[in-house]
Tab-separated table of N, CA and C in Angstrom:
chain	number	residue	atom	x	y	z
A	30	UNK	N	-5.869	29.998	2.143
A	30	UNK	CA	-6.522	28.721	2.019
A	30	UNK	C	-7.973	28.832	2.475
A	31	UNK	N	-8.476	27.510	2.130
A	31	UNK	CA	-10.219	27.979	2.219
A	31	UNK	C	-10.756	27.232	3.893
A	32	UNK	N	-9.819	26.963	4.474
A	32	UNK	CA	-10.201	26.076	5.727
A	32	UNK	C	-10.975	25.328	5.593
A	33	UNK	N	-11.535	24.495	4.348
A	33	UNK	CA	-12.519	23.488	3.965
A	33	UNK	C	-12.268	22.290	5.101
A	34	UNK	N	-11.722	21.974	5.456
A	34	UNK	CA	-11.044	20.590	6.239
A	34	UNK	C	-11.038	20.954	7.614
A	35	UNK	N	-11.228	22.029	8.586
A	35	UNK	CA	-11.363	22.382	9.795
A	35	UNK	C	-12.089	21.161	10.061
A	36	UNK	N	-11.547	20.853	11.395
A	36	UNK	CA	-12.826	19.356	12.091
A	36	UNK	C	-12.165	18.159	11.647
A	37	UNK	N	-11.651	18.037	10.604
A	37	UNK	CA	-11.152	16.903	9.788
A	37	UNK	C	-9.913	16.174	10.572
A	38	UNK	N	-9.794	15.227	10.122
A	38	UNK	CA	-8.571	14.010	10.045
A	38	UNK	C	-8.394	13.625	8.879
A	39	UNK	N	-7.251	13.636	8.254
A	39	UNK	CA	-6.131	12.912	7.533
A	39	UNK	C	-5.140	12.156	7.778
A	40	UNK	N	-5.021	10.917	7.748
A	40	UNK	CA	-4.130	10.194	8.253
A	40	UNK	C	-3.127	10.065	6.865
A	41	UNK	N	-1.896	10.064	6.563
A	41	UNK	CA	-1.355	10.555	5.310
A	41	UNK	C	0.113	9.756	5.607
A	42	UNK	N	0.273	8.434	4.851
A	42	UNK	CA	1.294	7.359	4.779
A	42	UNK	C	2.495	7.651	3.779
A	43	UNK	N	3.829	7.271	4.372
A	43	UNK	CA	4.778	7.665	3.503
A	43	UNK	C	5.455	9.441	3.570
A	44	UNK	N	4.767	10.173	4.994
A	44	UNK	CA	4.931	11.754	4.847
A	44	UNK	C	5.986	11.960	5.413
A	45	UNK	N	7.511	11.324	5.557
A	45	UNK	CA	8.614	12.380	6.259
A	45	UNK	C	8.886	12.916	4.739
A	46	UNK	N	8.658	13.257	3.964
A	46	UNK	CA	9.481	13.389	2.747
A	46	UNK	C	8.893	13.850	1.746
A	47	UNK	N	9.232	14.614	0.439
A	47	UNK	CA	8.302	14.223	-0.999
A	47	UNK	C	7.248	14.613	-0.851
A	48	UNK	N	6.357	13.862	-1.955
A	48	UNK	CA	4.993	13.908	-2.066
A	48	UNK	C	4.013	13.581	-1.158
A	49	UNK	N	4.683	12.932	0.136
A	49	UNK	CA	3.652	12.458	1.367
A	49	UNK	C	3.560	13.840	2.016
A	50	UNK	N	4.928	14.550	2.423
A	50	UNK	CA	5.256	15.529	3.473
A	50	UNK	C	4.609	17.125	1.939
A	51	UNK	N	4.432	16.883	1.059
A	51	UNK	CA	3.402	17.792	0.416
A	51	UNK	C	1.818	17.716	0.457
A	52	UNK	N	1.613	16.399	0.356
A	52	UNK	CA	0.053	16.026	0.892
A	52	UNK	C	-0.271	16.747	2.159
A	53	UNK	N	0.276	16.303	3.455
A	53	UNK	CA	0.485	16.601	4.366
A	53	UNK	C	0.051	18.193	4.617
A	54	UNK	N	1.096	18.481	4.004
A	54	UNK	CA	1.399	20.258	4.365
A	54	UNK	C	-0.236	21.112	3.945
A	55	UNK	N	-0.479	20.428	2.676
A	55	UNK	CA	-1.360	20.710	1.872
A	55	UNK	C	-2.775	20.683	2.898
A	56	UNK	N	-2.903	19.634	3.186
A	56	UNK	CA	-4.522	19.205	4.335
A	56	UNK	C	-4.260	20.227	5.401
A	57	UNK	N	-3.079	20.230	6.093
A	57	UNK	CA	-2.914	21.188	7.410
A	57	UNK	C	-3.213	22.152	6.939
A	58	UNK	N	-2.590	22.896	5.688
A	58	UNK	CA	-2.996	23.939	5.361
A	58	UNK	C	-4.464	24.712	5.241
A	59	UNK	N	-5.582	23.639	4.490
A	59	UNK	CA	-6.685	23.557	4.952
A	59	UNK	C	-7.332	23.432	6.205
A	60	UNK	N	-6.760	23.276	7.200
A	60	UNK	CA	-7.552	23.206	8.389
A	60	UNK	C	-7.510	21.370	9.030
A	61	UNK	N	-7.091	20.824	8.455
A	61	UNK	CA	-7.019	19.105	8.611
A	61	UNK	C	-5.968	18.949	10.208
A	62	UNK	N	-6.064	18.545	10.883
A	62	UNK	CA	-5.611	17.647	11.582
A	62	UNK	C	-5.235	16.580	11.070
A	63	UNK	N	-3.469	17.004	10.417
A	63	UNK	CA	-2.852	15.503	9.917
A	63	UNK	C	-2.222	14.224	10.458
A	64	UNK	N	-2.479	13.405	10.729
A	64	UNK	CA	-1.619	12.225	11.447
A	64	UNK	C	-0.569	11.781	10.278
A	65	UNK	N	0.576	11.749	10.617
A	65	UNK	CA	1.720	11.723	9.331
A	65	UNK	C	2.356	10.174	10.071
A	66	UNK	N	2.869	9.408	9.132
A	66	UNK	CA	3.587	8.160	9.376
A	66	UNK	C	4.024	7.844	8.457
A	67	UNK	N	5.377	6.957	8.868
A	67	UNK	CA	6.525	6.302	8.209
A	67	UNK	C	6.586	5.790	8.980
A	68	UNK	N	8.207	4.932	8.809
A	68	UNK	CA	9.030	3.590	9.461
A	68	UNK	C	9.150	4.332	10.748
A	69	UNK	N	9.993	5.551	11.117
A	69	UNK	CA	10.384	6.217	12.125
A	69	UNK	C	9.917	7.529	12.017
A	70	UNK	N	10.482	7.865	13.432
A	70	UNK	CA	10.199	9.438	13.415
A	70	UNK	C	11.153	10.532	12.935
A	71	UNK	N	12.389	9.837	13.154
A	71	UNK	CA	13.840	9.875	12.662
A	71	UNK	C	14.331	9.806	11.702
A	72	UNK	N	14.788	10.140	10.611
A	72	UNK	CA	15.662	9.251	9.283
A	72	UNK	C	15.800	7.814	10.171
A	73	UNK	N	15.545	6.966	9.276
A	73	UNK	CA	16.132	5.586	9.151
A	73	UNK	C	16.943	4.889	8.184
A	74	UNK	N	17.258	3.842	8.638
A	74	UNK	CA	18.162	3.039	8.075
A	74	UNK	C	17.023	1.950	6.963
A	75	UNK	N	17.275	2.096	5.648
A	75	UNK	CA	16.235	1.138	5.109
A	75	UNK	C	17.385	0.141	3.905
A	76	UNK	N	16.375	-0.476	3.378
A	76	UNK	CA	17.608	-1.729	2.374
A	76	UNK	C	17.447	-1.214	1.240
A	77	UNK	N	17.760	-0.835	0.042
A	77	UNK	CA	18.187	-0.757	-1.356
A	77	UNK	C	18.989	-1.433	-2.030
A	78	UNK	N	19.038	-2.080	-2.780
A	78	UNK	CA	19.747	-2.878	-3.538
A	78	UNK	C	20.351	-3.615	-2.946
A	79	UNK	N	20.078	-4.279	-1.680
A	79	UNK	CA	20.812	-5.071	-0.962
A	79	UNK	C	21.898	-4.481	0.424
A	80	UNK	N	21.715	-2.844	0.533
A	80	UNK	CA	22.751	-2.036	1.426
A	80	UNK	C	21.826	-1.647	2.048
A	81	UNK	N	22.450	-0.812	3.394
A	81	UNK	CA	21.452	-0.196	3.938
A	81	UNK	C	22.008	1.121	4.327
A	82	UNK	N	20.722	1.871	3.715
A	82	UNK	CA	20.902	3.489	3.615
A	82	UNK	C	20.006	3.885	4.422
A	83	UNK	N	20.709	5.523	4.757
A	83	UNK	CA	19.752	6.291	5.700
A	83	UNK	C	19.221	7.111	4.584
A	84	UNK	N	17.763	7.562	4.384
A	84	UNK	CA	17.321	8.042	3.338
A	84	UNK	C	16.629	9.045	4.025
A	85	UNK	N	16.745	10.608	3.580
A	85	UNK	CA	16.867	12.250	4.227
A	85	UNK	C	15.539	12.204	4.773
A	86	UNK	N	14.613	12.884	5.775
A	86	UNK	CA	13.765	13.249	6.075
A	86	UNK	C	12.504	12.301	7.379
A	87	UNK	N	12.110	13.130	7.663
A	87	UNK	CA	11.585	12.439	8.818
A	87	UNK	C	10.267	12.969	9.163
A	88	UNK	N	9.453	12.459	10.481
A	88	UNK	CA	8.125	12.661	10.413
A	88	UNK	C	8.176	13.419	11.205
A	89	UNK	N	9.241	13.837	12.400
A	89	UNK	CA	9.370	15.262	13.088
A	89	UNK	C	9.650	16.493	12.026
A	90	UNK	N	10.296	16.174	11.096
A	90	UNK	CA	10.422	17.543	9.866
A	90	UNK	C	9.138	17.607	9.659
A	91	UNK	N	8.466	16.624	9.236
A	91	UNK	CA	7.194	17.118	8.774
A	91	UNK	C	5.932	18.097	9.835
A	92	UNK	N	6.190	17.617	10.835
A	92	UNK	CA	5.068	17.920	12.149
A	92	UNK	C	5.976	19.272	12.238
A	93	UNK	N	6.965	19.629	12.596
A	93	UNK	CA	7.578	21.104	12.649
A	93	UNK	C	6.859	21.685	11.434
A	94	UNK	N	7.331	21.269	10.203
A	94	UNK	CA	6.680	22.439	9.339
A	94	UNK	C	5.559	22.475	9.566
A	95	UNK	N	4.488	21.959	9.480
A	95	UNK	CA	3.028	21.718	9.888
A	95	UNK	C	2.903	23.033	10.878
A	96	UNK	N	3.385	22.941	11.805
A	96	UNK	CA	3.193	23.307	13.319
A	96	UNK	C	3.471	25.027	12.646
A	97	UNK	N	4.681	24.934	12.276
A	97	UNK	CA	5.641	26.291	11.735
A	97	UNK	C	4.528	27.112	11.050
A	98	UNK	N	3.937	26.372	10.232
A	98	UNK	CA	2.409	27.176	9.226
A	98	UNK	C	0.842	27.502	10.077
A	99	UNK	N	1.622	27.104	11.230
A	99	UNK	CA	0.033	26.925	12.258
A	99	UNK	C	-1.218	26.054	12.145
A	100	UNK	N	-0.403	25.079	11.522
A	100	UNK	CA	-1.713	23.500	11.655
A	100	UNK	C	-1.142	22.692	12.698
A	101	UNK	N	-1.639	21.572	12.362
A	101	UNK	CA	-1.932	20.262	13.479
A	101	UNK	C	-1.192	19.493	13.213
A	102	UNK	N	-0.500	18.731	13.460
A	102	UNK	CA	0.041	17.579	12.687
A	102	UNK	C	0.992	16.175	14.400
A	103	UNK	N	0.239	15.163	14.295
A	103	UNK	CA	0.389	14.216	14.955
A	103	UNK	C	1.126	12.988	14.078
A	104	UNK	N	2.517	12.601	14.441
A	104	UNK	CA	3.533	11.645	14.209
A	104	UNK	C	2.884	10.202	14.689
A	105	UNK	N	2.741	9.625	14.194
A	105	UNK	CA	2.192	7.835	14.274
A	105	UNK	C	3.971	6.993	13.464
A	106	UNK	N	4.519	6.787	14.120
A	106	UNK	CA	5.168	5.723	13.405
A	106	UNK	C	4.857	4.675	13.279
A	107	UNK	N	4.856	4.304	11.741
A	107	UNK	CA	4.810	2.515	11.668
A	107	UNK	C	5.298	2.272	10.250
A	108	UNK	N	5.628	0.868	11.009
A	108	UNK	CA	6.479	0.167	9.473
A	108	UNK	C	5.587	-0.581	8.942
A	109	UNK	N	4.974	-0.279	8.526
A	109	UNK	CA	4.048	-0.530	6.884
A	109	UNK	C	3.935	-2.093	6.285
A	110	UNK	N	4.962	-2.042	6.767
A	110	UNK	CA	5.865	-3.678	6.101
A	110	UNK	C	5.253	-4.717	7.031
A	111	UNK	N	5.934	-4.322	8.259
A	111	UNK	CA	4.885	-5.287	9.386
A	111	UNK	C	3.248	-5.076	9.788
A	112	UNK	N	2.994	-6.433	9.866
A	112	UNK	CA	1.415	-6.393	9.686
A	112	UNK	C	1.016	-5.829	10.944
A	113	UNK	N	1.827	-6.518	11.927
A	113	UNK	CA	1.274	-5.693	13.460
A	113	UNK	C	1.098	-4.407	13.258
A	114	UNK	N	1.961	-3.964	12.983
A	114	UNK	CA	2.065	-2.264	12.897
A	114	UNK	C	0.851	-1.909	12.216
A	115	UNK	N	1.124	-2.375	11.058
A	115	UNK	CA	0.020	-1.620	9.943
A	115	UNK	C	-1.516	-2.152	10.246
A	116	UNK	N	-1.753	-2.981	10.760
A	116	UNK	CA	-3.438	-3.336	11.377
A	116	UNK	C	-3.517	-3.168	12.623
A	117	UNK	N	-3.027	-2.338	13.315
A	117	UNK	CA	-3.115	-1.101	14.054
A	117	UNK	C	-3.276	0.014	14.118
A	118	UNK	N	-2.596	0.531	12.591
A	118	UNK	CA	-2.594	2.104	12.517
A	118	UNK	C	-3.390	2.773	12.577
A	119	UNK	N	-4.880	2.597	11.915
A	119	UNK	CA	-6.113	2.961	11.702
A	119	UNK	C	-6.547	3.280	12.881
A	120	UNK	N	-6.802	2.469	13.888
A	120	UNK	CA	-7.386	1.888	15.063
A	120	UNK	C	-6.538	3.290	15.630
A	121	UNK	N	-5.212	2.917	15.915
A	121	UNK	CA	-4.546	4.265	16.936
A	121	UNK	C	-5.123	5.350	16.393
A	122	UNK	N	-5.199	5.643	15.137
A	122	UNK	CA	-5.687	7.097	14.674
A	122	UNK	C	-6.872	7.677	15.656
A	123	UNK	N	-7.847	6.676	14.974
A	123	UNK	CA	-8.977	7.110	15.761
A	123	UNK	C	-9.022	7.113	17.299
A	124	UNK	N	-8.313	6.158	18.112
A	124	UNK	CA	-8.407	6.705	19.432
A	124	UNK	C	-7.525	7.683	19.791
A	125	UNK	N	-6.318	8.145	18.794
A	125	UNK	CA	-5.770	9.184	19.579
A	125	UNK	C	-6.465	10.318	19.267
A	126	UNK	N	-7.109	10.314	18.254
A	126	UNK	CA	-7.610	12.062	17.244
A	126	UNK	C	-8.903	11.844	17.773
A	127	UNK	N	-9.456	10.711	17.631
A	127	UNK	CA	-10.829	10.714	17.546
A	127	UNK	C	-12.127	10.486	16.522
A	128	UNK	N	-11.201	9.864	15.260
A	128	UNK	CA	-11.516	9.164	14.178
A	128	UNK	C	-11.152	10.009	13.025
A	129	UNK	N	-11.076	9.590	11.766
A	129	UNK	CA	-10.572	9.235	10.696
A	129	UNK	C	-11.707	9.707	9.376
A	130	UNK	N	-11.363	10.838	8.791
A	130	UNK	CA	-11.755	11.423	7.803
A	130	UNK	C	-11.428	10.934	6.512
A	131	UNK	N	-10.180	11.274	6.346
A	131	UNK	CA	-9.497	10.894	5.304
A	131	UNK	C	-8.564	9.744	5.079
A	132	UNK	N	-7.755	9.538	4.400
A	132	UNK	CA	-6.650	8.380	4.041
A	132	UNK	C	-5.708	8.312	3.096
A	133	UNK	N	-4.643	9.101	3.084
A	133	UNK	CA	-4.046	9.116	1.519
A	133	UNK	C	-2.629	8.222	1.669
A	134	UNK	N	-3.009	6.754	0.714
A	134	UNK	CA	-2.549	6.007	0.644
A	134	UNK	C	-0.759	5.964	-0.325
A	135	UNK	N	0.187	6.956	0.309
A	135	UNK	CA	1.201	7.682	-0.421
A	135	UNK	C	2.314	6.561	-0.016
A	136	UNK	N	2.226	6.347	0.742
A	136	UNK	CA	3.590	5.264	1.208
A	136	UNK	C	4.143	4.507	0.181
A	137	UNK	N	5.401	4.567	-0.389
A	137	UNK	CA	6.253	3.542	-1.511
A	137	UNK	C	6.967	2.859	-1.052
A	138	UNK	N	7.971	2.143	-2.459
A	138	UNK	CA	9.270	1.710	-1.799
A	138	UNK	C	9.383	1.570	-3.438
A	139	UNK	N	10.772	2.468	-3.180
A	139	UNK	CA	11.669	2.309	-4.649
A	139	UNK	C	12.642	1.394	-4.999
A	140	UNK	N	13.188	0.691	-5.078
A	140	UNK	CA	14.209	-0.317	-5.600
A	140	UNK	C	14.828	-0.384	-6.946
A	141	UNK	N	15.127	0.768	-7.481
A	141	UNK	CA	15.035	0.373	-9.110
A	141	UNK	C	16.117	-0.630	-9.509
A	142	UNK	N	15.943	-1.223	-10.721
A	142	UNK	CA	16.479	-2.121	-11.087
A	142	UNK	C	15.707	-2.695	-12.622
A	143	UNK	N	16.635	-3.024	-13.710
A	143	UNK	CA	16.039	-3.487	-14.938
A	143	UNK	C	15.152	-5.125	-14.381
A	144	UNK	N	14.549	-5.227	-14.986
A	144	UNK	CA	13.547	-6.600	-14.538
A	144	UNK	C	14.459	-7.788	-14.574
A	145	UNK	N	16.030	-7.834	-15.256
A	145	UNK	CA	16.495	-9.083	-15.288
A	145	UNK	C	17.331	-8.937	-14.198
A	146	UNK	N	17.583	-8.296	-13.469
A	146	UNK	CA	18.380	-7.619	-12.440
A	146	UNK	C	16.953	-7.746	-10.893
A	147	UNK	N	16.323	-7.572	-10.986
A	147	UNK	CA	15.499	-7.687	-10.299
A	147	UNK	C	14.888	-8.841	-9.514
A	148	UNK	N	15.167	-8.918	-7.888
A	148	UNK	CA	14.991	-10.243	-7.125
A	148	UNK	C	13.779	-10.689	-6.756
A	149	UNK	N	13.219	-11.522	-6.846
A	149	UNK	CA	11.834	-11.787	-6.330
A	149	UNK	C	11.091	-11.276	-5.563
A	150	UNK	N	12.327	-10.921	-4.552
A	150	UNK	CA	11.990	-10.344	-3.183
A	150	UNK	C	11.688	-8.853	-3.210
A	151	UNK	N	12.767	-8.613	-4.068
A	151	UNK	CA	12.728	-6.767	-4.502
A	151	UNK	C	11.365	-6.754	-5.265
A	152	UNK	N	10.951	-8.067	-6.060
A	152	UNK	CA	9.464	-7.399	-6.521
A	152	UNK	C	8.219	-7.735	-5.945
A	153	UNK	N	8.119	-8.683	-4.775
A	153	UNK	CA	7.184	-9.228	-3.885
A	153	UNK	C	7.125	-7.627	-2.882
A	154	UNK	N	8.449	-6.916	-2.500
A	154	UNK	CA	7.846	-6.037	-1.518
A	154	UNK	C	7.784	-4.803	-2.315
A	155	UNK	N	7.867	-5.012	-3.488
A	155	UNK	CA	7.353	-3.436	-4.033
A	155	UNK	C	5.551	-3.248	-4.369
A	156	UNK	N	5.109	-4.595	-4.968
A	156	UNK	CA	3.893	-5.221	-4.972
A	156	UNK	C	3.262	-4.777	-3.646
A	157	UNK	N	3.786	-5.432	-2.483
A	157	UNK	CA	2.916	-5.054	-1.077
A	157	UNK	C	3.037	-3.434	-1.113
A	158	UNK	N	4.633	-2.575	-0.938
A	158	UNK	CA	3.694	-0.983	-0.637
A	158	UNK	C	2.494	-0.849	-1.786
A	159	UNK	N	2.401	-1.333	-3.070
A	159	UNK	CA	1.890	-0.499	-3.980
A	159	UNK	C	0.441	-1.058	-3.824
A	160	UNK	N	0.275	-2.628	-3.320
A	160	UNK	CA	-1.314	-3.037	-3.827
A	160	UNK	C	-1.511	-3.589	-2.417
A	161	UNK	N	-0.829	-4.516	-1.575
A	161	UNK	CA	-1.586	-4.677	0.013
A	161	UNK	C	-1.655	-4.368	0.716
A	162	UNK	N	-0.762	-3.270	0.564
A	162	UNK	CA	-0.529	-2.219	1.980
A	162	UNK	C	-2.027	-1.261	2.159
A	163	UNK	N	-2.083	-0.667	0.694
A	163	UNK	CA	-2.874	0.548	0.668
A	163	UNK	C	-4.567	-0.451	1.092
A	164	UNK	N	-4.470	-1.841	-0.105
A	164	UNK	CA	-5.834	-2.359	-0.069
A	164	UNK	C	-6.092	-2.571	1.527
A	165	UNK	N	-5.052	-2.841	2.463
A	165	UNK	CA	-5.300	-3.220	4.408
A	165	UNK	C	-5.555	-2.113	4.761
A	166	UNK	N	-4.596	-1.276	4.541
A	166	UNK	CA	-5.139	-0.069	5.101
A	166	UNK	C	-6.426	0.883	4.938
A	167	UNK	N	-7.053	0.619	3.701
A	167	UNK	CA	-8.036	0.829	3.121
A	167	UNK	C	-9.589	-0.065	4.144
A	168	UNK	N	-9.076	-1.138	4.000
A	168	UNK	CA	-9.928	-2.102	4.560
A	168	UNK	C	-10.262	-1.494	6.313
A	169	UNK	N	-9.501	-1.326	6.730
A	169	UNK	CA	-9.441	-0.721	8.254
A	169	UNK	C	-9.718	0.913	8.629
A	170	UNK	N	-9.771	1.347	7.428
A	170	UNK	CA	-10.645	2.837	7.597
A	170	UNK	C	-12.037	2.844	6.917
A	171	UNK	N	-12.904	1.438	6.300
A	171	UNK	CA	-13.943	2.093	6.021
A	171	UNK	C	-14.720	1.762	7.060
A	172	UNK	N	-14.842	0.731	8.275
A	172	UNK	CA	-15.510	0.318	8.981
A	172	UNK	C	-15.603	2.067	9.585
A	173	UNK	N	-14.970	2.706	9.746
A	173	UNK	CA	-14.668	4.108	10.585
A	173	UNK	C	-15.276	5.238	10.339
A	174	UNK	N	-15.383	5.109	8.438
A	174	UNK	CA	-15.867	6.008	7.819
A	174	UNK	C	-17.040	5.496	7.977
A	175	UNK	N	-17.696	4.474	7.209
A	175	UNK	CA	-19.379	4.290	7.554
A	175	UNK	C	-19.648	5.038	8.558
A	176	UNK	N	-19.337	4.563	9.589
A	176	UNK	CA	-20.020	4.391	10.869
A	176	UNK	C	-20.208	5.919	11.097
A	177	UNK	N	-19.296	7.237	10.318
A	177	UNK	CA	-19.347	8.785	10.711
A	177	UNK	C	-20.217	8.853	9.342
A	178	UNK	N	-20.709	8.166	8.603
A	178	UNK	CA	-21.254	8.477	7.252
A	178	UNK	C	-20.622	9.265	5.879
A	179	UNK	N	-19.156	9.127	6.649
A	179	UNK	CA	-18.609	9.758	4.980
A	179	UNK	C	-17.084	9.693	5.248
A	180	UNK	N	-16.521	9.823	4.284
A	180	UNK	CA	-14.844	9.644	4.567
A	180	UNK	C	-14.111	9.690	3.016
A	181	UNK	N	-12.913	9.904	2.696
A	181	UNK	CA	-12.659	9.550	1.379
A	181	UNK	C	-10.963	9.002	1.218
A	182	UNK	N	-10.824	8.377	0.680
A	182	UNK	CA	-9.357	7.669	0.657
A	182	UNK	C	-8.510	7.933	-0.623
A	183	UNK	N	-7.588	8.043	-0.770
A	183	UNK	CA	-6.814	7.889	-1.990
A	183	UNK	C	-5.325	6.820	-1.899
């Protein structure tokens, strides 16, 4: 790898798992100091179709592998969902790391279901991970980035 990202922060939403915990791996790999978050640090218990499942992977798997490849990687839990949590997250980043480079806005929530099958509710909180979550969280890392003169989000 090209260590382009040495010095850096990535704060990287949605990473016990998937495509977050590949983002993830990916920045450490470069040299990034990743801050990884989800609901828990643990598998959790989340709702699908009305049940509640424990769904595989966690943000300690992720920080082990991290660690295992010889990067950085700092666990932030938060539930996304709640506003406390999530208009906080930013803020903890930077005082625990020391501010905030990056932002990759990966965090979902799947529910599938045909649209006539589909509850208001199941489509009000798929709406928030996909468009208010990222736009708050977005909102609360550029004051951070200005202020270091550069930063980039996805």
């Amino acid at each position: 790898m090209t260590q382009r990202l040495v010095g850096r922060t990535a704060l990287v939403t949605g990473s016990s798992r998937g495509i977050g915990r590949g983002i993830a791996t990916r920045l450490a790999a470069e040299g990034a100091t990743v801050v990884v978050t989800a609901r828990a640090a643990r598998p959790s218990p989340s709702v699908r179709s009305g049940s509640v499942q424990t769904i595989e992977g966690s943000l300690d798997e992720t920080v082990a592998l991290i660690e295992e490849m010889g990067g950085t990687a700092i666990a932030m839990p938060a539930d996304l969902e709640n506003a406390e949590q999530r208009d906080v997250l930013v803020d903890s980043v930077v005082q625990g790391v020391g501010g905030i480079d990056g932002l990759v806005n990966n965090a979902g929530f799947a529910d599938y279901s045909s649209i006539e099958d589909m509850t208001l509710a199941t489509f009000d909180r798929t709406l928030d991970h996909y468009l208010r979550i990222p736009f708050r969280l977005s909102q609360s890392a550029l004051g951070h980035m200005r202020k270091q003169g550069a930063g980039w989000i996805v």
